[in-house]
Coordinates of C-alpha atoms in Angstrom, one line a residue:
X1 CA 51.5 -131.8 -77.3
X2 CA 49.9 -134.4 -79.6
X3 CA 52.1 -136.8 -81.5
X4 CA 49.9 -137.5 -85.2
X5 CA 50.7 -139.6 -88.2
X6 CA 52.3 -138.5 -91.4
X7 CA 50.5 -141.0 -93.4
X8 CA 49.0 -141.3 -96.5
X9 CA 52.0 -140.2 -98.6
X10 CA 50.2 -137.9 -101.1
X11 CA 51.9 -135.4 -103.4
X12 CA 51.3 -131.2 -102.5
X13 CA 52.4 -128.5 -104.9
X14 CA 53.6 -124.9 -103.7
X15 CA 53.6 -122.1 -105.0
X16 CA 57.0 -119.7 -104.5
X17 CA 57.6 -118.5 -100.8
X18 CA 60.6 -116.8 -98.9
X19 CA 61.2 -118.0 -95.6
X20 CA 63.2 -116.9 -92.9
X21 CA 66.8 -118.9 -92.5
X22 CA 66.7 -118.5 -89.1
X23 CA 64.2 -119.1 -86.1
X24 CA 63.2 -116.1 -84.7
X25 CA 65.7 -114.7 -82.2
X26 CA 64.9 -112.9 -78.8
X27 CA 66.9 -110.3 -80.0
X28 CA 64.6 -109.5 -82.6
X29 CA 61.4 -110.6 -81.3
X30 CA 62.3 -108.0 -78.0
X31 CA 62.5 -105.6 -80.9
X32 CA 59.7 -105.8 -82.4
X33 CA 57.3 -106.7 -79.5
X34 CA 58.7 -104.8 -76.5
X35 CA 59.7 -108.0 -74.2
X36 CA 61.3 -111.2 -74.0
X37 CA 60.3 -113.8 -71.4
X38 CA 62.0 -116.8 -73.2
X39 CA 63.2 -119.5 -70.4
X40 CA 66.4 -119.8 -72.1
X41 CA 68.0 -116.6 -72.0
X42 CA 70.0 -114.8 -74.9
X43 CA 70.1 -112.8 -77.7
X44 CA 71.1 -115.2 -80.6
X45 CA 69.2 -117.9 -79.1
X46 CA 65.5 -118.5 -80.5
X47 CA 62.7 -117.0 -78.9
X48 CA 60.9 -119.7 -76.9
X49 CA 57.6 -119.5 -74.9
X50 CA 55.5 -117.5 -77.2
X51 CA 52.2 -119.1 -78.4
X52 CA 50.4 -119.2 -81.2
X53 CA 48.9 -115.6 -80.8
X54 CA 51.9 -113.7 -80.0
X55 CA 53.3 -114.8 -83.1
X56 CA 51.0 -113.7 -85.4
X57 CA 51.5 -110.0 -83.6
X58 CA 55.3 -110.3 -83.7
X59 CA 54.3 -110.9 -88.0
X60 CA 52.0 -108.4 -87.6
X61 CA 54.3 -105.6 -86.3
X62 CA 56.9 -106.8 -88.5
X63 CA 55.2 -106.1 -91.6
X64 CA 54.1 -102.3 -90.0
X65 CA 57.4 -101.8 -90.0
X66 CA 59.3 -103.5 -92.4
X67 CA 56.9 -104.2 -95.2
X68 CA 55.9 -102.5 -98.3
X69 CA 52.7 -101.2 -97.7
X70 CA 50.7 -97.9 -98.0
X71 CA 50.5 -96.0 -94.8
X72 CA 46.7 -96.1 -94.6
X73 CA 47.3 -100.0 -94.6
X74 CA 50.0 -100.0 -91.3
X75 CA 47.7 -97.8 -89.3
X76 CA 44.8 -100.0 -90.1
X77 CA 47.0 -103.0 -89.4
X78 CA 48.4 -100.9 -86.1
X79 CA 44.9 -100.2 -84.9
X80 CA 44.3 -103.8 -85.2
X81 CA 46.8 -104.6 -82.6
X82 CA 46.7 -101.7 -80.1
X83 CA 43.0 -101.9 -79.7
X84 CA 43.2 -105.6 -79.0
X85 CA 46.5 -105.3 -76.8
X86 CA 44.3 -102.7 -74.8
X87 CA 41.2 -104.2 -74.6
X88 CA 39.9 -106.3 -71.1
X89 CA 39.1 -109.5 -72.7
X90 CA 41.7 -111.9 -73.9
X91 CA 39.0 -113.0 -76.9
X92 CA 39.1 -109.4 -78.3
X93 CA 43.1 -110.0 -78.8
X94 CA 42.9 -113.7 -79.9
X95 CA 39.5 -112.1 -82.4
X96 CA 42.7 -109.6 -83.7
X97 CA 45.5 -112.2 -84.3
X98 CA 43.0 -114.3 -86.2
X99 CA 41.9 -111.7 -88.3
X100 CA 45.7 -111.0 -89.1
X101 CA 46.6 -114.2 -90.5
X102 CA 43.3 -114.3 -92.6
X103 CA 44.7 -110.7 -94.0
X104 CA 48.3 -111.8 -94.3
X105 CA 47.4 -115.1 -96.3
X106 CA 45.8 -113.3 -99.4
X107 CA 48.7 -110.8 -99.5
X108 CA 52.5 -111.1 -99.5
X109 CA 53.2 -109.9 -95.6
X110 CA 54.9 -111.3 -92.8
X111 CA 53.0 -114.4 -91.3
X112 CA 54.3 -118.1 -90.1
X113 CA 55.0 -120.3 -93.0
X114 CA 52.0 -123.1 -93.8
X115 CA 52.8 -126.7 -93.4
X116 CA 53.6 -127.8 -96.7
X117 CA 56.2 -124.9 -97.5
X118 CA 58.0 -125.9 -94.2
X119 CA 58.4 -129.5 -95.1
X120 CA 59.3 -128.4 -98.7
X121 CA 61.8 -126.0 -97.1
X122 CA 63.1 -128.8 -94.5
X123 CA 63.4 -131.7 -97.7
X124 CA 65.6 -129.4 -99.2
X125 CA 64.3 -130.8 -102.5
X126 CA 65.9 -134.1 -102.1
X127 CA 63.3 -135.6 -99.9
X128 CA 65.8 -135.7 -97.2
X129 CA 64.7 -137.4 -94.0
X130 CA 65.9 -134.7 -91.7
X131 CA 66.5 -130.2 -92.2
X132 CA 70.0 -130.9 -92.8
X133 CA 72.6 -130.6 -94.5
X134 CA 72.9 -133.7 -95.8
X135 CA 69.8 -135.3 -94.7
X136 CA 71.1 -136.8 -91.7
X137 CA 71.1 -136.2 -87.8
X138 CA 73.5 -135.9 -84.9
X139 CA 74.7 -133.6 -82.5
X140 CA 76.9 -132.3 -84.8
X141 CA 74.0 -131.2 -87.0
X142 CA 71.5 -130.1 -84.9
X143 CA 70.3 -129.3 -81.7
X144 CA 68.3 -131.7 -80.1
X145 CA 68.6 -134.6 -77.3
X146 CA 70.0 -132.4 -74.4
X147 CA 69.4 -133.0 -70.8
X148 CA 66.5 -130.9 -69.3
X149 CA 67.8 -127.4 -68.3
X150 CA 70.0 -126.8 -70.9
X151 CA 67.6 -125.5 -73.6
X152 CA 68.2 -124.0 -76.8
X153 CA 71.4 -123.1 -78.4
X154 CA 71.8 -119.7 -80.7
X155 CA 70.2 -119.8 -84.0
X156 CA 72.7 -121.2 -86.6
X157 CA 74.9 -122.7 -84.7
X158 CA 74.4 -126.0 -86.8
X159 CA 75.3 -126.1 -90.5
X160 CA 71.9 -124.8 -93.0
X161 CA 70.3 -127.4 -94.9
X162 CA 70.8 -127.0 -99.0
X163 CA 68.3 -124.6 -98.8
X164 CA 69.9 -122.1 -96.5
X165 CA 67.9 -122.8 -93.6
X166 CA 69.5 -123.2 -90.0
X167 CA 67.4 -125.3 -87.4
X168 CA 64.9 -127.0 -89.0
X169 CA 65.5 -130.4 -87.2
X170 CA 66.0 -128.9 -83.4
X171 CA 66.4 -126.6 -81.4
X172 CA 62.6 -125.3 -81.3
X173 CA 59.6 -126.6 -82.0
X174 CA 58.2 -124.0 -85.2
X175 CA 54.3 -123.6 -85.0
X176 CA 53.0 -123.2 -88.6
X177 CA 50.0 -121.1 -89.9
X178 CA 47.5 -124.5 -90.4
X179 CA 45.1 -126.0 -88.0
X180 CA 46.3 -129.7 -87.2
X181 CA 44.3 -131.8 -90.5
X182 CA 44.2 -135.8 -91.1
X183 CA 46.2 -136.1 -94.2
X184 CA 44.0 -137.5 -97.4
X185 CA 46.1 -139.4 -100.8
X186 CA 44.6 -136.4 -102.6
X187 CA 46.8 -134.2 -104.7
X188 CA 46.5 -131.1 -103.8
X189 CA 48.4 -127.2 -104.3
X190 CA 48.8 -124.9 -101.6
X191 CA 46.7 -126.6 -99.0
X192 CA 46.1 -123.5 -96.3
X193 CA 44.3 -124.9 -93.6
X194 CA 42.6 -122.1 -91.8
X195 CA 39.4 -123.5 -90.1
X196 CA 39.0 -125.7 -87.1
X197 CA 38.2 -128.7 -88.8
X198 CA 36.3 -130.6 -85.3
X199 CA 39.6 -133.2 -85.3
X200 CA 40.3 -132.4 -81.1
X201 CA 43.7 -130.6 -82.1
X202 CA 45.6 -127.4 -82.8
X203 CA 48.0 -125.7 -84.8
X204 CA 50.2 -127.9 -86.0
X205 CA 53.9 -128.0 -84.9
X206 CA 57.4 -129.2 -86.9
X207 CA 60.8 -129.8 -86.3
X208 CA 61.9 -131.3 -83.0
X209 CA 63.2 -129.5 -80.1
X210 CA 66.4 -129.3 -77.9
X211 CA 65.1 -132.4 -75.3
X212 CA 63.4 -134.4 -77.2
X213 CA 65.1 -137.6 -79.5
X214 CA 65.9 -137.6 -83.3
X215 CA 62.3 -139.0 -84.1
X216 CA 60.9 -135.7 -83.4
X217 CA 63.2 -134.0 -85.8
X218 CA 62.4 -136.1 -88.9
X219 CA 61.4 -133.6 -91.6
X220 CA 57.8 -135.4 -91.8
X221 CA 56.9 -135.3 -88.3
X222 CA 53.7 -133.8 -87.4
X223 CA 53.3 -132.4 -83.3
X224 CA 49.8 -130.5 -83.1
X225 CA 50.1 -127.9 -80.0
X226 CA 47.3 -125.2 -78.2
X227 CA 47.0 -121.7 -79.4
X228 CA 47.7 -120.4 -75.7
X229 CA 50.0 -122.1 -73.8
X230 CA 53.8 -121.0 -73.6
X231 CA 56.1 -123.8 -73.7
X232 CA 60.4 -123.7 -73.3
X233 CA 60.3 -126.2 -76.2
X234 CA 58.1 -124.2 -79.0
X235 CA 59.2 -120.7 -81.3
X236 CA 59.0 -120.2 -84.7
X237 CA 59.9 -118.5 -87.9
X238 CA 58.3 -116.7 -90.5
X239 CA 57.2 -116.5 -93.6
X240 CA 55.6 -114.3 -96.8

């Protein structure tokens, strides 16, 4: 984990997006993927311990099923993600889920959200220091701030922002679809970034967790995270 600075304020345009109201549950990521070895057990609770790759398949096997695309399209897509799953080398897979959210970000399928429409999602268009409902935080609004071993709660168990989105301060970590960036006082639409840009960090990571203090939470905090690792604090939601 690597804590990064929010600084310059600069003003970002985006363009529409849906967005999942939820975090992703175990319940559905089981579906879709075939397992579930979240730490904290249970259905309506968020999937945790997934990284960065495992993601983009859960996105990837979500849009073969569940999106509107031609059939020659899924069983390229499904091609993509069986030969890597049964391939030797770990790169081949990693080569596959990269090559995914390349694909996904020119066209409208099921990927993780970029930076900038999670923070616009968590402001809620008022700018609001926290995801919630009123721009506020406590344990009566979000999930965060709990003794070690008692994890995650079920998705939505907190009031939804103005927006309609549940769990945006709390609960998990939510990886985005960006490598970690320096922030520039540039204006700028739709910034998608999808190269390592040489700045020593990851994908980048919002929204505070179930430990760790309100800080964490605040709808302008920026976490950078590995691609690899599985962590009990980190899930995510998705995107189109």
């Amino acid at each position: 984990f690597s804590t990064h600075s929010d600084k310059p304020a600069h003003t970002v345009t985006v363009s529409p997006f849906m967005m999942s109201a939820y975090e992703v549950t175990q319940e559905e990521f089981a579906y879709f993927m075939g397992y579930n070895f979240s730490e904290f057990q249970g259905a309506r609770r968020p999937v945790d311990s997934a990284n960065w790759f495992e993601q983009q398949e859960f996105c990837l096997r979500k849009t073969i099923v569940q999106s509107d695309i031609s059939d020659l399209e899924k069983a390229k897509l499904l091609l993509w993600v069986e030969t890597a799953r049964n391939g030797r080398k770990r790169q081949v897979y990693f080569d596959a889920m990269s090559r995914y959210r390349y694909y996904a970000s020119s066209r409208e399928l099921y990927r993780l959200p970029w930076e900038a429409e999670w923070e616009f999602a968590a402001k809620a268009g008022n700018n609001y220091l926290f995801g919630t409902i009123d721009g506020t935080i406590s344990t009566n609004l979000a999930v965060f701030g709990r003794k070690s071993g008692r994890g995650t709660m079920d998705v939505g168990s907190k009031p939804a922002n103005r927006f309609g989105f549940f769990d945006l301060s709390g609960n998990v970590f939510e990886l985005c679809n960006d490598y970690y960036s320096v922030y520039s006082n540039v204006p700028q639409k739709d910034p998608h970034r999808l190269s390592y840009n040489n700045d020593g960090y990851g994908i980048v990571m919002r929204g505070g967790d179930w430990l760790n203090v309100a800080a964490f939470s605040l709808s302008t905090h920026r976490e950078s995270l590995d691609l690899v690792g599985h962590y009990n604090l980190v899930g995510f939601r998705y995107a189109r």
